[in-house]
Structure formats: structure tokens, C-alpha cells
Amino acid sequence: MTDFRSDTVTRPTAAMKQAMLDAPLGDDVFGDDPTVNRLQEMAARLLGFEAALFAPSGTQTNLIALMTHCQRGDEAIVGQQWHTYRWEAGGMAVLGSIQPQPLEHQPDGTIALADIEAAIKPDDPHFAKTRLIVIENTHGGKVLPLSYMREVQALAQRQGLRTHIDGARLFNAAVALAGGGDPYAQARNLCQSYDSLSLCLSKGLGAPVGSLLLGSRDFIAQARRVRKMLGGGMRQAGMLAAAGIHALEHHVHLLADDHANAQLLTEGLTRATVQHSRFAGKAMVHPAQTNIVFFDLEAELADAFVQYLADHEIRVTSGYYKTKERAMKRIRWVTHLDVNQADVERALKIVNAF
């Protein structure tokens, strides 16, 4: 079975498991788990923040950030397809009483600066008070460039707003932008002057559980209280934190392999749409910048295609959408630590056999 559904399906390597077994433990709610403390200090140092907080999931670290930045009735500017708005069960509104202001994306995954500025509410009691701008990098596998990140931060600073990065796959963006250089330095550059960052350890970095929230010392002190309120305080969490330490030390550079495998998959799918009449005029492959590949197929053909993949032990995710002309299914392939080049080549043979 080759699982392309998500980079969340990765399992700990043998070395990571050993690090988890060897981790010294304490009680993190009391603040004395040495391994959790080491992870938090390490991440803050690597990414240029004063402090960090370990929590069970990226959904929770995003929500903690929103609830720390915003009070009841405040507003956060988000993207229509941002994870914080679309994929986190409305948590900011339901649990934080925060009003989301969603904006449409540009084709490159950014939100136009003019649209962000136009959405900022005047200081008037009729409106929710705009407090926060949220950015997601990467978004759908697309890398938001450093110049854009700086422009958004500068806009927020001019307007007196706070900024949060949903950086679940921040190191994917950093590796892509570094181009063989130092991804840690590139990641620091992407975060520079932002108020907070959520970094997922259990996606491409391959840890089994956990995300980090990073910010100033005062921000993290307040965030720790919100984490407790949301039930995110764990006790002997050092076993999980040890996996995060191992991931940050050993798996960041391996993301380049995931990107190369995604490119190999993209090229193979593109050839299949050209070479096979069954796909003629019915399929489209989107360029991959990192480790996520989207393959659009006419709905009538897509169901049979996805079933054929499943029958041959290839797992993907997919969802329908409609154009003016027809119904389509977008099939998502995600490469990760547990998918190697041979797995991609085998998957492409199955695509061609279909």
C-alpha cells in the first residue's frame, strides 16, 4: 500500500522511536518536562522567536493563537481556503467568538494586498474590530514568496494589526525557496517580524503528534493559559516532544526529496494525459511547487480511476467541483517521508495501466 492521502500519515522512523523511548520526562503542565522544554527552546532559537509552546495539533495551535491575539467580537482577516477558516470546524467563531473575514485568493495562493487593506474595518461601534491578519504558507502546496510575506507584515504594521502565520508546512516553503541553501535561515526570514507562528511537526517532518506555537514571551505565557482552557495541556509529553526534536534535527532537509518525488509524479501524470486517449481533453495536472500534486479529471472518469488506484493499493484523496462546462474531481497526491521514488514510479505504472 502506498498512501498519498497526506503527509500526516507518516510513521516514526526507528531512530525517532528510539529518541522517544530515551526521552527524559517530567510534567509539562507544571513546566518541568525537560524534553518539552528543550523542544520549545530549540524551535524558538531556530525560527527567531522568544518562546514556543508545544500542543497536540496544528488546529489547536492556530486556535490558541487566534484566541490569544483576539478578544470576543474581534475580527481576523483570513483566506477563503485558509486552514484556519475552512478546515478547523469554525473553531475561531464557535470557541473564540472571533469573527472571520474571509477573502478570495489569487491564482498564486496569495491574497491581494489591496483586498486585505480594503477589508480592515474603521474604528466604529457598528463593526467588529479588525485585530489580526492570518497568512498560510504553504497554501495548497504553493509557496508564498518572501517579498509577499514582508509586504503583508508591513501592511499590518502600518494599520496597527497583529499577524499570525499558519506555517503547518513552513519548512516545505523554506526548502523550496532555499534552493539547496539553508532552509532554517529561509524559515527565519519568512517569519521575520510576524507576531506568531504555528508549525506542524506531524506532517512532512514526520513526527507522530504535535505542533508548536511560537511568539514573544508574553504572548506564549498568555497562550499557555488558553492551551489549558482548550484541554491541550499534556503531562509526560516529552516522549512526543522527542519526536519533534528528532524531526527538526534530521528531517528538514529530507523535504527536498518529497519535492523531487512530487515533481516526478507531476511529470508522469502530465505524460499520461498526453499519451493516453482515455484522458484526452478530460484531465489536467497542476504544477507542483512542493509536495502536493493536484490532478483534475472529469467526474465520470474520475470515480473509476480512483477505484482502480484503490484496487491496486494506491490511496489518494479527492473531491468534486463544477466548472461552467462540466463536473470535475480534483485528486490530491501528497509525497512524504514514507513515499520514495520507487513508490512514485509504481504509482505511475498503475496510472498508465488504467
mmCIF file of C-alpha atoms in Angstrom:
data_model
loop_
_atom_site.group_PDB
_atom_site.id
_atom_site.type_symbol
_atom_site.label_atom_id
_atom_site.label_comp_id
_atom_site.label_asym_id
_atom_site.label_seq_id
_atom_site.Cartn_x
_atom_site.Cartn_y
_atom_site.Cartn_z
ATOM 1 C CA MET A 1 0.000 0.000 0.000
ATOM 2 C CA THR A 2 1.294 3.442 -0.976
ATOM 3 C CA ASP A 3 -0.534 6.209 0.838
ATOM 4 C CA PHE A 4 -0.601 9.558 -0.982
ATOM 5 C CA ARG A 5 -3.557 10.905 1.028
ATOM 6 C CA SER A 6 -1.498 13.291 3.159
ATOM 7 C CA ASP A 7 1.871 13.825 4.779
ATOM 8 C CA THR A 8 0.043 13.304 8.088
ATOM 9 C CA VAL A 9 0.128 9.527 7.535
ATOM 10 C CA THR A 10 3.876 9.222 8.119
ATOM 11 C CA ARG A 11 5.039 6.901 10.875
ATOM 12 C CA PRO A 12 8.044 7.419 13.158
ATOM 13 C CA THR A 13 11.335 6.069 11.894
ATOM 14 C CA ALA A 14 13.284 3.599 14.015
ATOM 15 C CA ALA A 15 15.659 6.386 15.085
ATOM 16 C CA MET A 16 12.733 8.606 16.063
ATOM 17 C CA LYS A 17 11.157 5.805 18.110
ATOM 18 C CA GLN A 18 14.431 5.301 19.938
ATOM 19 C CA ALA A 19 14.643 9.011 20.711
ATOM 20 C CA MET A 20 11.106 8.842 22.118
ATOM 21 C CA LEU A 21 11.995 5.881 24.338
ATOM 22 C CA ASP A 22 15.138 7.582 25.608
ATOM 23 C CA ALA A 23 13.498 10.948 26.390
ATOM 24 C CA PRO A 24 13.766 12.216 29.980
ATOM 25 C CA LEU A 25 10.264 13.063 31.258
ATOM 26 C CA GLY A 26 8.555 15.433 33.648
ATOM 27 C CA ASP A 27 5.150 17.110 33.891
ATOM 28 C CA ASP A 28 4.680 19.705 31.178
ATOM 29 C CA VAL A 29 1.641 21.343 32.795
ATOM 30 C CA PHE A 30 3.954 22.155 35.715
ATOM 31 C CA GLY A 31 6.545 23.244 33.136
ATOM 32 C CA ASP A 32 9.159 20.705 34.192
ATOM 33 C CA ASP A 33 9.276 18.193 31.347
ATOM 34 C CA PRO A 34 12.899 18.659 30.208
ATOM 35 C CA THR A 35 12.315 17.289 26.714
ATOM 36 C CA VAL A 36 9.323 19.530 26.032
ATOM 37 C CA ASN A 37 11.319 22.494 27.319
ATOM 38 C CA ARG A 38 14.237 21.562 25.068
ATOM 39 C CA LEU A 39 11.952 21.326 22.023
ATOM 40 C CA GLN A 40 10.342 24.684 22.732
ATOM 41 C CA GLU A 41 13.677 26.427 23.286
ATOM 42 C CA MET A 42 15.182 24.793 20.206
ATOM 43 C CA ALA A 43 12.300 25.793 17.922
ATOM 44 C CA ALA A 44 12.259 29.373 19.197
ATOM 45 C CA ARG A 45 16.003 29.675 18.578
ATOM 46 C CA LEU A 46 15.799 28.126 15.094
ATOM 47 C CA LEU A 47 12.953 30.363 13.946
ATOM 48 C CA GLY A 48 13.831 33.641 15.615
ATOM 49 C CA PHE A 49 11.125 33.864 18.285
ATOM 50 C CA GLU A 50 11.474 34.449 22.015
ATOM 51 C CA ALA A 51 9.437 31.437 23.124
ATOM 52 C CA ALA A 52 7.383 28.454 21.977
ATOM 53 C CA LEU A 53 4.571 26.226 23.231
ATOM 54 C CA PHE A 54 4.017 22.534 22.409
ATOM 55 C CA ALA A 55 0.414 21.405 21.791
ATOM 56 C CA PRO A 56 -1.302 18.292 20.386
ATOM 57 C CA SER A 57 -2.264 19.611 16.933
ATOM 58 C CA GLY A 58 -1.978 22.413 14.408
ATOM 59 C CA THR A 59 -5.697 23.056 14.664
ATOM 60 C CA GLN A 60 -5.176 23.739 18.357
ATOM 61 C CA THR A 61 -2.071 25.906 17.966
ATOM 62 C CA ASN A 62 -3.910 28.021 15.381
ATOM 63 C CA LEU A 63 -6.910 28.379 17.682
ATOM 64 C CA ILE A 64 -4.689 29.201 20.669
ATOM 65 C CA ALA A 65 -3.012 31.903 18.584
ATOM 66 C CA LEU A 66 -6.331 33.396 17.460
ATOM 67 C CA MET A 67 -7.731 33.391 20.994
ATOM 68 C CA THR A 68 -4.556 34.959 22.356
ATOM 69 C CA HIS A 69 -4.412 37.716 19.750
ATOM 70 C CA CYS A 70 -8.161 38.445 19.683
ATOM 71 C CA GLN A 71 -10.887 39.119 22.225
ATOM 72 C CA ARG A 72 -14.579 38.249 21.861
ATOM 73 C CA GLY A 73 -16.038 40.253 18.984
ATOM 74 C CA ASP A 74 -12.693 40.993 17.324
ATOM 75 C CA GLU A 75 -12.113 40.119 13.684
ATOM 76 C CA ALA A 76 -9.405 38.110 11.931
ATOM 77 C CA ILE A 77 -8.729 38.516 8.206
ATOM 78 C CA VAL A 78 -8.235 35.077 6.611
ATOM 79 C CA GLY A 79 -8.276 33.431 3.186
ATOM 80 C CA GLN A 80 -11.353 31.631 1.874
ATOM 81 C CA GLN A 81 -9.311 28.431 1.659
ATOM 82 C CA TRP A 82 -7.042 29.008 4.672
ATOM 83 C CA HIS A 83 -6.997 26.060 7.063
ATOM 84 C CA THR A 84 -7.905 28.416 9.913
ATOM 85 C CA TYR A 85 -11.148 29.371 8.155
ATOM 86 C CA ARG A 86 -12.294 26.355 6.157
ATOM 87 C CA TRP A 87 -10.797 23.254 7.760
ATOM 88 C CA GLU A 88 -10.909 23.847 11.528
ATOM 89 C CA ALA A 89 -14.633 23.369 12.174
ATOM 90 C CA GLY A 90 -15.276 27.068 12.736
ATOM 91 C CA GLY A 91 -13.310 26.991 15.982
ATOM 92 C CA MET A 92 -12.400 30.668 15.964
ATOM 93 C CA ALA A 93 -16.096 31.611 15.894
ATOM 94 C CA VAL A 94 -17.513 28.773 17.991
ATOM 95 C CA LEU A 95 -14.911 28.719 20.756
ATOM 96 C CA GLY A 96 -13.219 32.098 20.427
ATOM 97 C CA SER A 97 -16.186 34.317 19.477
ATOM 98 C CA ILE A 98 -13.880 35.768 16.810
ATOM 99 C CA GLN A 99 -15.387 36.975 13.537
ATOM 100 C CA PRO A 100 -13.542 35.658 10.471
ATOM 101 C CA GLN A 101 -13.322 37.966 7.457
ATOM 102 C CA PRO A 102 -12.532 35.593 4.572
ATOM 103 C CA LEU A 103 -11.012 36.937 1.334
ATOM 104 C CA GLU A 104 -10.586 35.357 -2.097
ATOM 105 C CA HIS A 105 -7.211 34.065 -3.227
ATOM 106 C CA GLN A 106 -5.159 34.974 -6.255
ATOM 107 C CA PRO A 107 -4.072 32.108 -8.565
ATOM 108 C CA ASP A 108 -0.627 32.023 -6.908
ATOM 109 C CA GLY A 109 -2.155 31.363 -3.469
ATOM 110 C CA THR A 110 -1.693 34.890 -2.115
ATOM 111 C CA ILE A 111 -4.412 37.336 -1.079
ATOM 112 C CA ALA A 112 -4.137 40.692 -2.829
ATOM 113 C CA LEU A 113 -2.739 43.375 -0.531
ATOM 114 C CA ALA A 114 -5.439 45.785 -1.745
ATOM 115 C CA ASP A 115 -8.124 43.289 -0.713
ATOM 116 C CA ILE A 116 -6.592 42.926 2.743
ATOM 117 C CA GLU A 117 -6.426 46.690 3.206
ATOM 118 C CA ALA A 118 -9.974 47.178 1.968
ATOM 119 C CA ALA A 119 -11.277 44.595 4.463
ATOM 120 C CA ILE A 120 -9.884 46.402 7.515
ATOM 121 C CA LYS A 121 -12.832 47.930 9.380
ATOM 122 C CA PRO A 122 -12.898 51.537 10.574
ATOM 123 C CA ASP A 123 -12.947 52.147 14.318
ATOM 124 C CA ASP A 124 -16.727 52.289 14.594
ATOM 125 C CA PRO A 125 -19.022 50.502 17.083
ATOM 126 C CA HIS A 126 -21.083 49.120 14.186
ATOM 127 C CA PHE A 127 -18.208 46.842 13.155
ATOM 128 C CA ALA A 128 -16.193 44.040 14.649
ATOM 129 C CA LYS A 129 -12.732 45.403 15.431
ATOM 130 C CA THR A 130 -10.143 44.154 12.959
ATOM 131 C CA ARG A 131 -7.314 42.801 15.082
ATOM 132 C CA LEU A 132 -5.365 40.168 13.165
ATOM 133 C CA ILE A 133 -4.158 39.161 9.680
ATOM 134 C CA VAL A 134 -3.604 35.423 9.189
ATOM 135 C CA ILE A 135 -1.322 34.083 6.450
ATOM 136 C CA GLU A 136 -0.890 30.424 5.396
ATOM 137 C CA ASN A 137 2.440 29.310 3.925
ATOM 138 C CA THR A 138 2.453 26.949 2.104
ATOM 139 C CA HIS A 139 -1.122 27.060 0.814
ATOM 140 C CA GLY A 140 -2.238 24.019 -1.166
ATOM 141 C CA GLY A 141 1.432 23.291 -1.718
ATOM 142 C CA LYS A 142 2.034 26.775 -3.158
ATOM 143 C CA VAL A 143 4.860 28.826 -1.710
ATOM 144 C CA LEU A 144 4.109 32.411 -0.735
ATOM 145 C CA PRO A 145 7.321 34.297 -1.571
ATOM 146 C CA LEU A 146 9.428 36.160 0.948
ATOM 147 C CA SER A 147 8.666 39.511 -0.691
ATOM 148 C CA TYR A 148 4.923 38.951 -0.217
ATOM 149 C CA MET A 149 5.370 37.882 3.411
ATOM 150 C CA ARG A 150 7.268 41.124 4.066
ATOM 151 C CA GLU A 151 4.603 43.213 2.316
ATOM 152 C CA VAL A 152 1.792 41.720 4.405
ATOM 153 C CA GLN A 153 3.734 42.299 7.606
ATOM 154 C CA ALA A 154 4.471 45.901 6.622
ATOM 155 C CA LEU A 155 0.777 46.487 5.834
ATOM 156 C CA ALA A 156 -0.213 45.097 9.227
ATOM 157 C CA GLN A 157 2.350 47.274 10.974
ATOM 158 C CA ARG A 158 1.038 50.403 9.220
ATOM 159 C CA GLN A 159 -2.502 49.525 10.269
ATOM 160 C CA GLY A 160 -1.603 48.569 13.836
ATOM 161 C CA LEU A 161 -2.664 44.928 13.362
ATOM 162 C CA ARG A 162 -1.165 41.704 14.633
ATOM 163 C CA THR A 163 -0.005 38.906 12.337
ATOM 164 C CA HIS A 164 -0.107 35.113 12.542
ATOM 165 C CA ILE A 165 1.371 32.533 10.157
ATOM 166 C CA ASP A 166 -0.270 29.153 9.801
ATOM 167 C CA GLY A 167 3.033 27.521 8.913
ATOM 168 C CA ALA A 168 1.930 23.905 9.118
ATOM 169 C CA ARG A 169 4.260 23.264 6.161
ATOM 170 C CA LEU A 170 6.541 26.265 6.663
ATOM 171 C CA PHE A 171 9.665 24.169 6.166
ATOM 172 C CA ASN A 172 8.328 22.973 2.799
ATOM 173 C CA ALA A 173 8.210 26.626 1.772
ATOM 174 C CA ALA A 174 11.662 27.236 3.239
ATOM 175 C CA VAL A 175 13.227 24.256 1.445
ATOM 176 C CA ALA A 176 11.654 25.304 -1.864
ATOM 177 C CA LEU A 177 12.844 28.906 -1.513
ATOM 178 C CA ALA A 178 16.307 27.956 -0.226
ATOM 179 C CA GLY A 179 17.057 26.059 -3.434
ATOM 180 C CA GLY A 180 19.685 23.851 -1.807
ATOM 181 C CA GLY A 181 20.753 26.531 0.681
ATOM 182 C CA ASP A 182 19.972 26.762 4.396
ATOM 183 C CA PRO A 183 16.246 26.042 4.987
ATOM 184 C CA TYR A 184 16.462 27.096 8.637
ATOM 185 C CA ALA A 185 17.691 30.562 7.654
ATOM 186 C CA GLN A 186 14.995 30.785 4.992
ATOM 187 C CA ALA A 187 12.323 29.797 7.510
ATOM 188 C CA ARG A 188 13.539 32.526 9.888
ATOM 189 C CA ASN A 189 13.332 35.035 7.043
ATOM 190 C CA LEU A 190 9.742 34.044 6.273
ATOM 191 C CA CYS A 191 8.739 34.575 9.915
ATOM 192 C CA GLN A 192 10.658 37.784 10.484
ATOM 193 C CA SER A 193 8.629 40.392 12.419
ATOM 194 C CA TYR A 194 5.456 38.248 12.475
ATOM 195 C CA ASP A 195 3.798 38.075 15.880
ATOM 196 C CA SER A 196 3.180 34.330 15.919
ATOM 197 C CA LEU A 197 3.691 31.097 14.005
ATOM 198 C CA SER A 198 2.034 27.682 14.122
ATOM 199 C CA LEU A 199 4.416 24.936 12.980
ATOM 200 C CA CYS A 200 3.226 21.357 12.486
ATOM 201 C CA LEU A 201 5.607 18.542 13.406
ATOM 202 C CA SER A 202 3.370 15.676 12.249
ATOM 203 C CA LYS A 203 3.130 16.490 8.525
ATOM 204 C CA GLY A 204 6.220 16.490 6.329
ATOM 205 C CA LEU A 205 8.552 16.483 9.310
ATOM 206 C CA GLY A 206 7.258 13.031 10.215
ATOM 207 C CA ALA A 207 6.584 13.205 13.951
ATOM 208 C CA PRO A 208 3.542 11.206 15.127
ATOM 209 C CA VAL A 209 1.859 14.010 17.102
ATOM 210 C CA GLY A 210 2.229 17.673 17.847
ATOM 211 C CA SER A 211 2.580 21.274 16.749
ATOM 212 C CA LEU A 212 4.363 24.332 18.080
ATOM 213 C CA LEU A 213 3.101 27.858 18.622
ATOM 214 C CA LEU A 214 5.840 30.493 18.625
ATOM 215 C CA GLY A 215 5.825 34.146 19.642
ATOM 216 C CA SER A 216 7.061 36.599 22.257
ATOM 217 C CA ARG A 217 7.487 35.504 25.878
ATOM 218 C CA ASP A 218 4.424 37.483 26.953
ATOM 219 C CA PHE A 219 2.355 36.064 24.094
ATOM 220 C CA ILE A 220 3.350 32.471 24.899
ATOM 221 C CA ALA A 221 2.646 32.995 28.611
ATOM 222 C CA GLN A 222 -0.902 34.025 27.713
ATOM 223 C CA ALA A 223 -1.157 31.238 25.127
ATOM 224 C CA ARG A 224 -0.264 28.669 27.792
ATOM 225 C CA ARG A 225 -3.395 29.694 29.707
ATOM 226 C CA VAL A 226 -5.525 29.323 26.555
ATOM 227 C CA ARG A 227 -3.980 25.899 25.869
ATOM 228 C CA LYS A 228 -5.068 24.780 29.337
ATOM 229 C CA MET A 229 -8.577 26.120 28.719
ATOM 230 C CA LEU A 230 -8.813 24.109 25.492
ATOM 231 C CA GLY A 231 -7.582 20.905 27.120
ATOM 232 C CA GLY A 232 -4.221 20.936 25.375
ATOM 233 C CA GLY A 233 -2.045 20.636 28.455
ATOM 234 C CA MET A 234 -0.331 17.234 28.485
ATOM 235 C CA ARG A 235 1.659 15.649 31.305
ATOM 236 C CA GLN A 236 4.650 13.440 30.395
ATOM 237 C CA ALA A 237 4.649 14.863 26.898
ATOM 238 C CA GLY A 238 8.406 14.527 26.479
ATOM 239 C CA MET A 239 8.021 11.266 24.562
ATOM 240 C CA LEU A 240 6.121 13.202 21.897
ATOM 241 C CA ALA A 241 8.410 16.217 22.089
ATOM 242 C CA ALA A 242 11.429 13.973 21.500
ATOM 243 C CA ALA A 243 9.947 13.013 18.127
ATOM 244 C CA GLY A 244 9.647 16.719 17.302
ATOM 245 C CA ILE A 245 13.284 17.344 18.244
ATOM 246 C CA HIS A 246 14.406 14.437 16.068
ATOM 247 C CA ALA A 247 12.283 15.739 13.183
ATOM 248 C CA LEU A 248 13.714 19.250 13.378
ATOM 249 C CA GLU A 249 17.262 17.915 13.571
ATOM 250 C CA HIS A 250 17.076 15.185 10.914
ATOM 251 C CA HIS A 251 14.053 15.536 8.625
ATOM 252 C CA VAL A 252 14.015 19.146 7.383
ATOM 253 C CA HIS A 253 16.500 18.568 4.565
ATOM 254 C CA LEU A 254 14.638 15.388 3.553
ATOM 255 C CA LEU A 255 11.708 17.545 2.430
ATOM 256 C CA ALA A 256 13.695 18.197 -0.746
ATOM 257 C CA ASP A 257 13.255 14.506 -1.607
ATOM 258 C CA ASP A 258 9.484 14.853 -1.178
ATOM 259 C CA HIS A 259 9.514 17.822 -3.549
ATOM 260 C CA ALA A 260 11.560 15.895 -6.112
ATOM 261 C CA ASN A 261 9.144 12.956 -5.906
ATOM 262 C CA ALA A 262 6.187 15.315 -6.355
ATOM 263 C CA GLN A 263 7.874 16.717 -9.461
ATOM 264 C CA LEU A 264 8.438 13.193 -10.785
ATOM 265 C CA LEU A 265 4.755 12.439 -10.176
ATOM 266 C CA THR A 266 3.691 15.659 -11.899
ATOM 267 C CA GLU A 267 5.775 14.893 -14.965
ATOM 268 C CA GLY A 268 4.463 11.327 -15.155
ATOM 269 C CA LEU A 269 0.823 12.357 -14.818
ATOM 270 C CA THR A 270 1.337 15.043 -17.463
ATOM 271 C CA ARG A 271 2.778 12.486 -19.891
ATOM 272 C CA ALA A 272 -0.182 10.202 -19.209
ATOM 273 C CA THR A 273 -2.674 12.937 -20.139
ATOM 274 C CA VAL A 274 -0.858 13.424 -23.467
ATOM 275 C CA GLN A 275 -0.137 9.800 -24.352
ATOM 276 C CA HIS A 276 -3.418 8.124 -23.451
ATOM 277 C CA SER A 277 -6.602 8.863 -25.363
ATOM 278 C CA ARG A 278 -8.707 7.952 -22.345
ATOM 279 C CA PHE A 279 -7.506 11.158 -20.672
ATOM 280 C CA ALA A 280 -7.656 13.349 -23.808
ATOM 281 C CA GLY A 281 -9.481 16.603 -23.040
ATOM 282 C CA LYS A 282 -10.624 15.227 -19.682
ATOM 283 C CA ALA A 283 -7.606 15.713 -17.422
ATOM 284 C CA MET A 284 -5.339 18.477 -16.183
ATOM 285 C CA VAL A 285 -2.249 18.352 -13.967
ATOM 286 C CA HIS A 286 -1.415 21.404 -11.850
ATOM 287 C CA PRO A 287 2.262 22.340 -11.404
ATOM 288 C CA ALA A 288 3.725 21.267 -8.057
ATOM 289 C CA GLN A 289 5.924 23.671 -6.089
ATOM 290 C CA THR A 290 6.438 21.476 -3.023
ATOM 291 C CA ASN A 291 4.994 18.070 -2.060
ATOM 292 C CA ILE A 292 1.347 18.380 -3.163
ATOM 293 C CA VAL A 293 0.121 17.461 -6.654
ATOM 294 C CA PHE A 294 -3.405 18.138 -7.931
ATOM 295 C CA PHE A 295 -4.775 16.086 -10.820
ATOM 296 C CA ASP A 296 -8.176 17.150 -12.172
ATOM 297 C CA LEU A 297 -10.258 14.593 -14.043
ATOM 298 C CA GLU A 298 -13.780 14.600 -15.475
ATOM 299 C CA ALA A 299 -16.123 13.295 -12.794
ATOM 300 C CA GLU A 300 -17.487 10.368 -14.821
ATOM 301 C CA LEU A 301 -13.984 9.035 -15.437
ATOM 302 C CA ALA A 302 -12.572 10.027 -12.052
ATOM 303 C CA ASP A 303 -14.640 7.622 -9.969
ATOM 304 C CA ALA A 304 -13.397 4.643 -11.975
ATOM 305 C CA PHE A 305 -9.841 5.992 -11.846
ATOM 306 C CA VAL A 306 -9.808 6.458 -8.058
ATOM 307 C CA GLN A 307 -11.313 2.986 -7.582
ATOM 308 C CA TYR A 308 -8.674 1.499 -9.895
ATOM 309 C CA LEU A 309 -5.959 3.124 -7.802
ATOM 310 C CA ALA A 310 -7.514 1.755 -4.610
ATOM 311 C CA ASP A 311 -7.768 -1.722 -6.124
ATOM 312 C CA HIS A 312 -4.017 -1.535 -6.781
ATOM 313 C CA GLU A 313 -3.183 -0.295 -3.271
ATOM 314 C CA ILE A 314 -2.732 3.384 -4.119
ATOM 315 C CA ARG A 315 -4.549 5.718 -1.721
ATOM 316 C CA VAL A 316 -5.383 9.337 -2.623
ATOM 317 C CA THR A 317 -7.968 11.923 -1.581
ATOM 318 C CA SER A 318 -10.394 13.611 -3.950
ATOM 319 C CA GLY A 319 -13.356 15.954 -4.118
ATOM 320 C CA TYR A 320 -15.821 17.228 -6.705
ATOM 321 C CA TYR A 321 -16.119 20.724 -8.122
ATOM 322 C CA LYS A 322 -18.037 22.193 -11.068
ATOM 323 C CA THR A 323 -17.000 24.425 -13.937
ATOM 324 C CA LYS A 324 -19.453 26.057 -16.335
ATOM 325 C CA GLU A 325 -19.000 23.156 -18.722
ATOM 326 C CA ARG A 326 -18.776 20.041 -16.553
ATOM 327 C CA ALA A 327 -18.287 18.350 -13.220
ATOM 328 C CA MET A 328 -14.706 17.560 -12.260
ATOM 329 C CA LYS A 329 -12.947 15.690 -9.495
ATOM 330 C CA ARG A 330 -9.715 17.068 -8.047
ATOM 331 C CA ILE A 331 -7.423 14.252 -6.942
ATOM 332 C CA ARG A 332 -4.747 15.164 -4.415
ATOM 333 C CA TRP A 333 -1.445 13.322 -4.175
ATOM 334 C CA VAL A 334 0.936 14.185 -1.316
ATOM 335 C CA THR A 335 4.504 12.906 -1.209
ATOM 336 C CA HIS A 336 6.182 12.452 2.156
ATOM 337 C CA LEU A 337 8.759 10.627 4.254
ATOM 338 C CA ASP A 338 7.079 7.239 3.702
ATOM 339 C CA VAL A 339 6.880 7.589 -0.111
ATOM 340 C CA ASN A 340 10.073 7.026 -2.091
ATOM 341 C CA GLN A 341 10.937 7.295 -5.780
ATOM 342 C CA ALA A 342 10.123 3.623 -6.409
ATOM 343 C CA ASP A 343 6.644 4.156 -4.922
ATOM 344 C CA VAL A 344 6.033 7.056 -7.304
ATOM 345 C CA GLU A 345 7.256 5.065 -10.296
ATOM 346 C CA ARG A 346 4.987 2.152 -9.357
ATOM 347 C CA ALA A 347 2.022 4.527 -8.992
ATOM 348 C CA LEU A 348 2.692 5.956 -12.463
ATOM 349 C CA LYS A 349 2.747 2.438 -13.951
ATOM 350 C CA ILE A 350 -0.700 1.860 -12.459
ATOM 351 C CA VAL A 351 -1.934 5.185 -13.865
ATOM 352 C CA ASN A 352 -0.697 4.188 -17.316
ATOM 353 C CA ALA A 353 -2.252 0.739 -16.972
ATOM 354 C CA PHE A 354 -5.622 2.381 -16.299
#
